Coordinates of N, CA and C in Angstrom, one line a residue:
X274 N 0.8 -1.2 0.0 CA 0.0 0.0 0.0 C 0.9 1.3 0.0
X275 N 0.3 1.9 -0.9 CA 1.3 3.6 -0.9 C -0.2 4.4 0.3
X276 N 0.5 5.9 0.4 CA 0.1 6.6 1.3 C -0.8 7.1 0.8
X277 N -2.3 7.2 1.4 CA -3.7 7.4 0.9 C -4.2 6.3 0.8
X278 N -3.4 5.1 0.4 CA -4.5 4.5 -0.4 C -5.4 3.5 0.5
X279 N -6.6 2.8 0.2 CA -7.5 2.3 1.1 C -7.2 0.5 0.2
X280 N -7.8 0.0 1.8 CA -7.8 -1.8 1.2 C -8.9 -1.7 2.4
X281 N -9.8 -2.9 1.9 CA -10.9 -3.3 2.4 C -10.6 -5.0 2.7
X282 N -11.1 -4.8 3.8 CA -11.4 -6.7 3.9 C -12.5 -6.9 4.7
X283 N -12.9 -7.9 3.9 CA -14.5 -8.8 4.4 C -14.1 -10.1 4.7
X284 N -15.2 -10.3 6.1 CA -15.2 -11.5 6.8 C -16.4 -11.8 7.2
X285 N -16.7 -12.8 7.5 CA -17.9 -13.7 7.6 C -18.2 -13.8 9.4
X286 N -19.2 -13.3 10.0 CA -19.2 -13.4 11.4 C -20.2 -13.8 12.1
X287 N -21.0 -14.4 12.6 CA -22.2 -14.4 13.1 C -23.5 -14.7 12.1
X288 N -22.7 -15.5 11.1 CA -23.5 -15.3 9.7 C -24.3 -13.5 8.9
X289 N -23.2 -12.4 9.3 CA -22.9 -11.0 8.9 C -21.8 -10.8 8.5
X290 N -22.2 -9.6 7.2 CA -20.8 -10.1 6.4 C -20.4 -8.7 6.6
X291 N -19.4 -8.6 7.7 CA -18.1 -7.4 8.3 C -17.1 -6.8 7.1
X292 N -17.3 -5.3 6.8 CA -16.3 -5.5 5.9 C -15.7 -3.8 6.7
X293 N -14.5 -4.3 6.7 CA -13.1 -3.4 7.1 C -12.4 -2.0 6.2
X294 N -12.4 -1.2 5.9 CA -11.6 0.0 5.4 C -10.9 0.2 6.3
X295 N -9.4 0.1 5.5 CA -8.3 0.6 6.3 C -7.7 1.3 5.3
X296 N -6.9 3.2 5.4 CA -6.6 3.7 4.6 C -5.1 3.9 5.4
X297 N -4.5 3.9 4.7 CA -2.4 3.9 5.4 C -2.2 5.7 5.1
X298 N -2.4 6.6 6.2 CA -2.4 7.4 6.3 C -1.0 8.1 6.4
X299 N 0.4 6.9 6.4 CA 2.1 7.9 6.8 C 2.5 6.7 6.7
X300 N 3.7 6.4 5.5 CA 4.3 5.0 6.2 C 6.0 5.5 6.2
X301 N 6.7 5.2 7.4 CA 8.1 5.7 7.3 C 9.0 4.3 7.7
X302 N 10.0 3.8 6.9 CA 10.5 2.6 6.8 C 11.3 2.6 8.2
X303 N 11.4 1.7 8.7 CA 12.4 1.3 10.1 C 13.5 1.3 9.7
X304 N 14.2 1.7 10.5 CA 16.1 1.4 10.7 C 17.0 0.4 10.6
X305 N 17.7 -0.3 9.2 CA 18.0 -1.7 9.4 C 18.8 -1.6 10.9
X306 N 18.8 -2.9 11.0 CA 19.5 -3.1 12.6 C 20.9 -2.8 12.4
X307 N 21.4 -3.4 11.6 CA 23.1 -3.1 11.0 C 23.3 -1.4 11.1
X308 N 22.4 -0.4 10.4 CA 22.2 1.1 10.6 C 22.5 1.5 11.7
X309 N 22.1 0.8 12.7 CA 21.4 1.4 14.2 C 22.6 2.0 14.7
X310 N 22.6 3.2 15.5 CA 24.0 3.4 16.6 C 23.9 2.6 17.6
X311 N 24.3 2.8 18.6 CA 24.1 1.7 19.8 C 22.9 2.3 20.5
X312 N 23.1 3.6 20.7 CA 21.3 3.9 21.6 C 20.2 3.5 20.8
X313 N 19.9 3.7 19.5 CA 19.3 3.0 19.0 C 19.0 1.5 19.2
X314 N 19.9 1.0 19.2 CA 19.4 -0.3 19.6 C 19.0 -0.9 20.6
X315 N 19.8 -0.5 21.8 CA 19.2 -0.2 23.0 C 17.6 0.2 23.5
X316 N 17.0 1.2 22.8 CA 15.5 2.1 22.7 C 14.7 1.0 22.1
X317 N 14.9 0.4 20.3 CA 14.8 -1.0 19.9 C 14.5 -2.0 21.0
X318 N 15.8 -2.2 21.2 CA 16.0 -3.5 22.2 C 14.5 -3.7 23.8
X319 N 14.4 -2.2 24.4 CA 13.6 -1.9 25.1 C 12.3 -1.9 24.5
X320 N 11.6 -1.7 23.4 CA 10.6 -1.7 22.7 C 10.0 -3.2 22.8
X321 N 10.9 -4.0 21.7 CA 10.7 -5.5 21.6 C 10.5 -5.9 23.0
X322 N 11.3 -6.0 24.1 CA 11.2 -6.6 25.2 C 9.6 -5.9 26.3
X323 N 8.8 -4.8 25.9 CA 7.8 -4.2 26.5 C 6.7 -5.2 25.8
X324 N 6.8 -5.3 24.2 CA 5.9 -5.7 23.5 C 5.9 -7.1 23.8
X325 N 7.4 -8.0 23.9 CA 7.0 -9.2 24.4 C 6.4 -9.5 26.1
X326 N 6.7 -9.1 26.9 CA 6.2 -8.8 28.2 C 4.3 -8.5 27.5
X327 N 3.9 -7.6 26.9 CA 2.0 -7.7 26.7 C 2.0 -9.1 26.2
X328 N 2.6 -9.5 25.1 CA 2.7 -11.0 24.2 C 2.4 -12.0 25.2
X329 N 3.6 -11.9 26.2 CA 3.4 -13.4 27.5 C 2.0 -13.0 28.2
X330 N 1.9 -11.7 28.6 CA 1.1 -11.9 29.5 C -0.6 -12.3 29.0
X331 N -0.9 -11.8 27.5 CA -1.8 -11.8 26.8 C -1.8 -13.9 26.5
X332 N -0.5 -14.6 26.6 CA -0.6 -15.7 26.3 C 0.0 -16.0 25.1
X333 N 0.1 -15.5 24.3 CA 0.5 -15.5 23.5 C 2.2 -15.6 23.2
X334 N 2.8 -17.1 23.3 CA 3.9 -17.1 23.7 C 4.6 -17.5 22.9
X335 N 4.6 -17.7 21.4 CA 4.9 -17.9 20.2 C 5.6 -16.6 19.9
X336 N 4.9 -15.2 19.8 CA 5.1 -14.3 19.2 C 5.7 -13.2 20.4
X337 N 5.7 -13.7 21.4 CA 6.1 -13.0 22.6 C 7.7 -13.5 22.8
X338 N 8.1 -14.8 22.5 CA 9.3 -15.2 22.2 C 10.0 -14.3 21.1
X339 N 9.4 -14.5 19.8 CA 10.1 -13.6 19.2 C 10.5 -12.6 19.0
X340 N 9.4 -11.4 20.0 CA 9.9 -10.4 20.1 C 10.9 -10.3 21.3
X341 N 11.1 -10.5 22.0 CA 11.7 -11.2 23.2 C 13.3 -11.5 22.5
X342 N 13.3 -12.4 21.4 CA 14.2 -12.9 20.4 C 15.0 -11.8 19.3
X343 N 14.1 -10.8 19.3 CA 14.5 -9.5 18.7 C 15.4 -8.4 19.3
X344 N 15.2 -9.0 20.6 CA 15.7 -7.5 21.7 C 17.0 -8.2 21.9
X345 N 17.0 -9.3 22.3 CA 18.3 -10.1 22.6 C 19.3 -10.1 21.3
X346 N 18.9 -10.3 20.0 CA 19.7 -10.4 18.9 C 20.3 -8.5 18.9
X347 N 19.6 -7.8 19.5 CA 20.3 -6.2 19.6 C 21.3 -5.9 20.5
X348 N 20.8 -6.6 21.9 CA 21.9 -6.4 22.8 C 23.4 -7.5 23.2
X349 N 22.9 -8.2 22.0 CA 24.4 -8.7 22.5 C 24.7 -8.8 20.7
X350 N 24.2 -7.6 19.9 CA 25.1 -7.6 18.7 C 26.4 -6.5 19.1
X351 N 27.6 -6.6 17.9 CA 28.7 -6.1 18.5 C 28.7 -4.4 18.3
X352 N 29.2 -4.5 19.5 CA 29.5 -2.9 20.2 C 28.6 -2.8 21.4
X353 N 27.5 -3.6 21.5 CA 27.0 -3.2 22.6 C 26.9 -3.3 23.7
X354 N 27.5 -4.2 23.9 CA 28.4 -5.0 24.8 C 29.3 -4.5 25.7
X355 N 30.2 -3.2 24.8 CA 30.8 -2.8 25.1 C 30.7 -0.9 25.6
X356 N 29.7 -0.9 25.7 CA 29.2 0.5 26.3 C 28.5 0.4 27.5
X357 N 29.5 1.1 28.2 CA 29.4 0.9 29.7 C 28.1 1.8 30.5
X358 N 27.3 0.8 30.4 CA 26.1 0.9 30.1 C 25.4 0.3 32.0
X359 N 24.7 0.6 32.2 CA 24.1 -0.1 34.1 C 23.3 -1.5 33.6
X360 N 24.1 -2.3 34.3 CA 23.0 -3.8 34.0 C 22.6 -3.8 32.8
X361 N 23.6 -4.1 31.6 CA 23.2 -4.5 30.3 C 23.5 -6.0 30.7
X362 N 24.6 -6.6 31.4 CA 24.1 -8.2 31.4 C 22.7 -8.7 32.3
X363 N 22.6 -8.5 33.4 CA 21.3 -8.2 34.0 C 19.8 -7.8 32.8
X364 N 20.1 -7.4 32.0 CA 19.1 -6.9 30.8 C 19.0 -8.2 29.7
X365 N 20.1 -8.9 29.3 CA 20.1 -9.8 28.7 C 19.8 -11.3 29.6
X366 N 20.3 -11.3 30.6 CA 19.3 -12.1 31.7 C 18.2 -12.3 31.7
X367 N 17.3 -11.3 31.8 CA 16.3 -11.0 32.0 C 15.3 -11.3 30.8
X368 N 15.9 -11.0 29.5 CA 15.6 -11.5 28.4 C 15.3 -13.0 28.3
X369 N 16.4 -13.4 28.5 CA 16.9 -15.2 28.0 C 16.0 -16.0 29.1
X370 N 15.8 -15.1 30.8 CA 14.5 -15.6 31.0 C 13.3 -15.8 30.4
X371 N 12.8 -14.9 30.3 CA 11.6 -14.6 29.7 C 11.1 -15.4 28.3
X372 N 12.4 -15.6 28.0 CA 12.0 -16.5 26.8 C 12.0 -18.2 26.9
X373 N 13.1 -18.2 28.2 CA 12.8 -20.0 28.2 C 11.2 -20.4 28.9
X374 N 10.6 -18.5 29.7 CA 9.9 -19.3 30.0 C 8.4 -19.3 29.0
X375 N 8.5 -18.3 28.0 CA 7.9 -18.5 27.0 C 8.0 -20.2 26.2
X376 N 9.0 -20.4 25.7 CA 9.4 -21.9 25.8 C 8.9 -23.1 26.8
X377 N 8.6 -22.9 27.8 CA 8.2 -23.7 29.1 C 7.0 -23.7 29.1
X378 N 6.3 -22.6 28.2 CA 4.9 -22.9 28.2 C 4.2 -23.1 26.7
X379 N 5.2 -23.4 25.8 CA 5.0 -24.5 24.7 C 5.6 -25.6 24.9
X380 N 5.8 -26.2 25.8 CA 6.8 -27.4 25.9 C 7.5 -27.7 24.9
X381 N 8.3 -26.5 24.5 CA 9.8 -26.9 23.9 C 10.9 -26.8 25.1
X382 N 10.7 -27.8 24.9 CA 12.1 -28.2 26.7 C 13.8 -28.0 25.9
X383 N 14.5 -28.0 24.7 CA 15.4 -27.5 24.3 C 15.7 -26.2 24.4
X384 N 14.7 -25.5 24.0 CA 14.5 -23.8 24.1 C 14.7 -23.6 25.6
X385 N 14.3 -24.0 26.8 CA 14.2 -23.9 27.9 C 15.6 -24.4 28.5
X386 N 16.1 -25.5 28.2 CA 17.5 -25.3 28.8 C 18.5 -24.9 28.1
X387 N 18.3 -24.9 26.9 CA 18.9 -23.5 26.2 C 19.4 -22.4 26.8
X388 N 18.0 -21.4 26.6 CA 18.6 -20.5 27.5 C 18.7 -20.2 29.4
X389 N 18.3 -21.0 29.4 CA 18.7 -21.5 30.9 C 19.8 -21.5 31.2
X390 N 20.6 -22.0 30.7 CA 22.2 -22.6 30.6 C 23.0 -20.8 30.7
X391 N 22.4 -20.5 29.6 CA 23.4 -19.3 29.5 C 23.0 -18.4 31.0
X392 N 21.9 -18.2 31.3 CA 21.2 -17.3 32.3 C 22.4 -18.1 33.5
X393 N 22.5 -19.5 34.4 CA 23.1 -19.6 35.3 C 24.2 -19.4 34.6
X394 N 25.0 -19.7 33.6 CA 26.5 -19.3 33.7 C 27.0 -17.8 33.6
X395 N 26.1 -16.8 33.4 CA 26.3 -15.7 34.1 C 26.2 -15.4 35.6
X396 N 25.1 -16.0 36.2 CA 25.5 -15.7 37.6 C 26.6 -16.8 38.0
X397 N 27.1 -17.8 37.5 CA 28.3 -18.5 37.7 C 29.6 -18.0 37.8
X398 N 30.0 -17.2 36.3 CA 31.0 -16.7 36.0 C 30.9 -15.1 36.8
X399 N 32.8 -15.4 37.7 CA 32.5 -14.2 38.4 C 32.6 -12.9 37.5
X400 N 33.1 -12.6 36.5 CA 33.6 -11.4 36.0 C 31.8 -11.2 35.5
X401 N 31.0 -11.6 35.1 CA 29.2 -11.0 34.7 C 28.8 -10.9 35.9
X402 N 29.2 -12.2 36.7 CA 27.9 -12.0 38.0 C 28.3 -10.6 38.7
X403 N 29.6 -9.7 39.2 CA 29.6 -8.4 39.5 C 28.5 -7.4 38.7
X404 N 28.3 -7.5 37.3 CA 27.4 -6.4 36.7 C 26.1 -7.3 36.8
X405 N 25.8 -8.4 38.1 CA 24.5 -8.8 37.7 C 23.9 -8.9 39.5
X406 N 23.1 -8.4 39.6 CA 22.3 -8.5 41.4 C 22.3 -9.8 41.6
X407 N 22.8 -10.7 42.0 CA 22.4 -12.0 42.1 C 21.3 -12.3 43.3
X408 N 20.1 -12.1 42.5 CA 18.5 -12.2 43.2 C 18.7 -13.8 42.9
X409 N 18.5 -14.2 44.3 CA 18.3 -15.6 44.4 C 16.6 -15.8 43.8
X410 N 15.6 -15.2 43.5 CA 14.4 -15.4 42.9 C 14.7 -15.7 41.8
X411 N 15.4 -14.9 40.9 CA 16.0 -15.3 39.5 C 16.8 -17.0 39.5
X412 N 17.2 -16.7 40.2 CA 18.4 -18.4 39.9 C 17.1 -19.5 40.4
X413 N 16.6 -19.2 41.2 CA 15.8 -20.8 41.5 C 14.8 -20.2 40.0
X414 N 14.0 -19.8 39.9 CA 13.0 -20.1 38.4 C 13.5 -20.3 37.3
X415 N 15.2 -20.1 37.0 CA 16.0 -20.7 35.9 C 16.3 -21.9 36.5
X416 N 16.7 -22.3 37.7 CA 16.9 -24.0 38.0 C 15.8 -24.6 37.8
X417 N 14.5 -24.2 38.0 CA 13.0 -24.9 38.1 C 13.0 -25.2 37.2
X418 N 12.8 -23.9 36.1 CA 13.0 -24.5 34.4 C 13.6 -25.2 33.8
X419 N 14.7 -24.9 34.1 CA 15.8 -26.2 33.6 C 15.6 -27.6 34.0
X420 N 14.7 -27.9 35.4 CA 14.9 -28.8 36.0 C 14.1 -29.6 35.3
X421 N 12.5 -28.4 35.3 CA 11.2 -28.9 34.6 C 11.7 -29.5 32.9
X422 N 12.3 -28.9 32.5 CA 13.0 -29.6 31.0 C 13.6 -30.8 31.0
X423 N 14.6 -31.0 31.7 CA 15.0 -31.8 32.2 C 13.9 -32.9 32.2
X424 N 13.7 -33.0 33.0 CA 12.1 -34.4 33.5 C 11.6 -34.3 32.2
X425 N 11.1 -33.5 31.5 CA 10.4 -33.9 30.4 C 10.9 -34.8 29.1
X426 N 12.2 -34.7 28.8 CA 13.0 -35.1 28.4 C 13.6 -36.4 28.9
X427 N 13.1 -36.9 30.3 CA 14.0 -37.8 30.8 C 15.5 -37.7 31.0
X428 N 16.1 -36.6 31.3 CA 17.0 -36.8 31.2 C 17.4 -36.5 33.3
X429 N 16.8 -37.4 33.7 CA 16.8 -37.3 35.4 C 18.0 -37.0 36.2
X430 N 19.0 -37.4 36.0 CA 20.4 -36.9 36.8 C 20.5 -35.7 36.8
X431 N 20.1 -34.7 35.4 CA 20.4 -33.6 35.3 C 19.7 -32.9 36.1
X432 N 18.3 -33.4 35.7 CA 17.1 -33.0 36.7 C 17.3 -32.8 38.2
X433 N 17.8 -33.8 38.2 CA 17.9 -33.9 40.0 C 19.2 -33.2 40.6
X434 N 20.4 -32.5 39.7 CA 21.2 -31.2 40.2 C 20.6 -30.8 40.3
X435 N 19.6 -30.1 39.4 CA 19.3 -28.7 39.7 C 18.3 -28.9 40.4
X436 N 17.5 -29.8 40.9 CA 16.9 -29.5 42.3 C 17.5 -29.8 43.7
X437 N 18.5 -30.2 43.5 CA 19.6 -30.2 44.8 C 20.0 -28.6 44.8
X438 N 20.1 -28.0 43.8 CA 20.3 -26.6 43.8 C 19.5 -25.7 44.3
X439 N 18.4 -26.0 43.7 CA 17.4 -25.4 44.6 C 17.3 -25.5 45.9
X440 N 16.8 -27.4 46.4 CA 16.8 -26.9 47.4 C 17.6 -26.3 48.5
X441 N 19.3 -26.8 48.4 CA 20.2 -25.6 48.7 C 20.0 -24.3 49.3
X442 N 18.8 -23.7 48.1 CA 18.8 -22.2 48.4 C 17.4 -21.9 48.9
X443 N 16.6 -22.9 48.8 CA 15.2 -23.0 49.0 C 14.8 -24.2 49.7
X444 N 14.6 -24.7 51.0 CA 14.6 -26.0 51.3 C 13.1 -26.6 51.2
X445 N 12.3 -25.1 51.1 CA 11.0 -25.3 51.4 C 10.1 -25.2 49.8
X446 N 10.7 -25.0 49.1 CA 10.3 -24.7 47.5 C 9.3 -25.5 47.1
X447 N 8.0 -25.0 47.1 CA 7.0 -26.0 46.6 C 6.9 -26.6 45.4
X448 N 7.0 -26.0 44.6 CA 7.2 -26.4 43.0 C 8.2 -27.2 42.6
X449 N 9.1 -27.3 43.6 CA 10.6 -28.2 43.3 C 10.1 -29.4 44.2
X450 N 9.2 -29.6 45.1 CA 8.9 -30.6 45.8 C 7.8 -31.4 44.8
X451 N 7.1 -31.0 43.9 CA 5.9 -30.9 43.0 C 6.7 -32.3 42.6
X452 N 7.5 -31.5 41.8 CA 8.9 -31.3 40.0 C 8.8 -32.8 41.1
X453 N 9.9 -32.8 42.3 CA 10.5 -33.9 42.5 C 9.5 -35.4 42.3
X454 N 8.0 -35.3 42.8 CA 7.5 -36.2 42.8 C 7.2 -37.1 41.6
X455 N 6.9 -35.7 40.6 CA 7.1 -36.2 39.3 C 8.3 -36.6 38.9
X456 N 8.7 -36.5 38.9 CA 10.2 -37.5 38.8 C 10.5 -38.5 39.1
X457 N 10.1 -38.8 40.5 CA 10.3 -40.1 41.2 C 9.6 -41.1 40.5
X458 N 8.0 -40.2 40.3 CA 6.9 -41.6 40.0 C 7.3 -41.6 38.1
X459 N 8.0 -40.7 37.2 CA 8.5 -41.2 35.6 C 9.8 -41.7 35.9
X460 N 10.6 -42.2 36.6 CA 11.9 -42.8 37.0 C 11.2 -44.2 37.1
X461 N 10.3 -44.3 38.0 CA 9.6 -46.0 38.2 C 9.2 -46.3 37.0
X462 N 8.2 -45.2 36.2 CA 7.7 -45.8 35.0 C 8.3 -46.2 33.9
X463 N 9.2 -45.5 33.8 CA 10.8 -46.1 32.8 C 11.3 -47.4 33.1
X464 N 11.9 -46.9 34.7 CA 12.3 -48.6 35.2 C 11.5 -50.1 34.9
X465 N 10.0 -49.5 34.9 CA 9.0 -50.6 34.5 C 9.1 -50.7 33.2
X466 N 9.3 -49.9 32.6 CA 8.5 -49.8 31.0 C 9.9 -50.7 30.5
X467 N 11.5 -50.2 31.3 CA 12.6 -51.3 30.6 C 12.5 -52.5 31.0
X468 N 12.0 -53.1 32.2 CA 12.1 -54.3 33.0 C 10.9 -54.9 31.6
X469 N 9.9 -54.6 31.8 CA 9.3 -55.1 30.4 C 9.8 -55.5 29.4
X470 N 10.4 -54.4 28.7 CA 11.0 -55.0 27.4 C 11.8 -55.7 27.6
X471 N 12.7 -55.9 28.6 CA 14.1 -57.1 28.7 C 13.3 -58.7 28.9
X472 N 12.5 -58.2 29.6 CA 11.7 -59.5 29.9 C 10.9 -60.2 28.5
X473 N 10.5 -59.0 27.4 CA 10.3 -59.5 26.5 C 11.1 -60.2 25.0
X474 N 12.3 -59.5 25.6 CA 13.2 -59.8 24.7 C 14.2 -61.5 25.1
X475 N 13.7 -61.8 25.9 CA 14.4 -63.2 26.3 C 13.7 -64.1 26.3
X476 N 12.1 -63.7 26.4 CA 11.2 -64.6 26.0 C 11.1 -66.2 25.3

């Protein structure tokens, strides 16, 4: 569409047929990202991350990842990294949360310990954890996550660090007591489900 011009769409509703006029009143092209100075991308970066925040909360966690995914691909493109900046790793933390836990609520458990991984090895590694508050709230809902992926995956040992982690920091953690049970009782059902097939295979 150029500027003026009108497009109409019809839709079928309530068996009434809705029809839409939309006229594009100013259109001014975005800033490729490669263009951007660094505050730019930064303002960018803050934009995507407000829009995916309405995205999650509206439910919408497909498109709330990606914008989410947009903010992160700005703040750790190069140079910006390097502008001594308050809590830019804390910012990309906060990001890489947000999105595993977008991830956690499409059960893609890869996405979820994905960026999981990178989130604890920033509060791991001492030279980020200085530019990062290490809020113990943050680290146990990235261990949960991780942990919660983990189980889903079957991959239990791993699972069961990172609820030793937690409880470490949290002895009373309900959701990690939840996590554990489930665990215990898909650990038995595996153990059965292989005691079966051995049993069938010697038959």
């Amino acid at each position: 569409m150029r500027c003026g011009e009108c497009s109409e769409f019809r839709a079928n509703y309530l068996d009434q047929l809705i029809i839409i006029q939309v006229q594009l009143e100013s259109f001014s092209p975005a800033v490729d990202t490669w263009e951007m100075d660094i505050t730019q991308k930064h303002s960018v970066a803050a934009e995507m991350k407000v829009l995916g925040t309405n995205l999650l909360k509206g439910r919408d966690y497909l498109l709330a990842a990606e914008k989410y995914g947009l903010a992160l691909k700005l703040l750790v493109s190069d140079g910006c990294r390097a502008v001594p900046e308050d809590n830019h790793e804390e910012k990309i933390c906060l990001i890489r949360m947000n999105i595993s836990l977008c991830f956690m609520k499409m059960n893609a458990y890869d996405g979820v310990i994905y960026h999981s991984k990178f989130v604890l090895d920033c509060f791991d590694n001492p030279e980020l954890a200085v530019q990062i508050p290490k809020c113990q709230e943050h680290i146990i809902k990235t261990l949960y996550r991780r942990a919660w992926a983990y189980c889903h995956i079957n991959e239990f040992e791993d699972c069961k660090r990172d609820v030793s982690r937690i409880f470490d920091l949290d002895p009373d953690h309900v959701e990690t007591t939840k996590l554990l049970g489930v665990v215990e009782g898909r650990v038995k059902q595996n153990d059965k489900m292989m005691s079966n097939n051995l049993r069938n295979m010697f038959r």
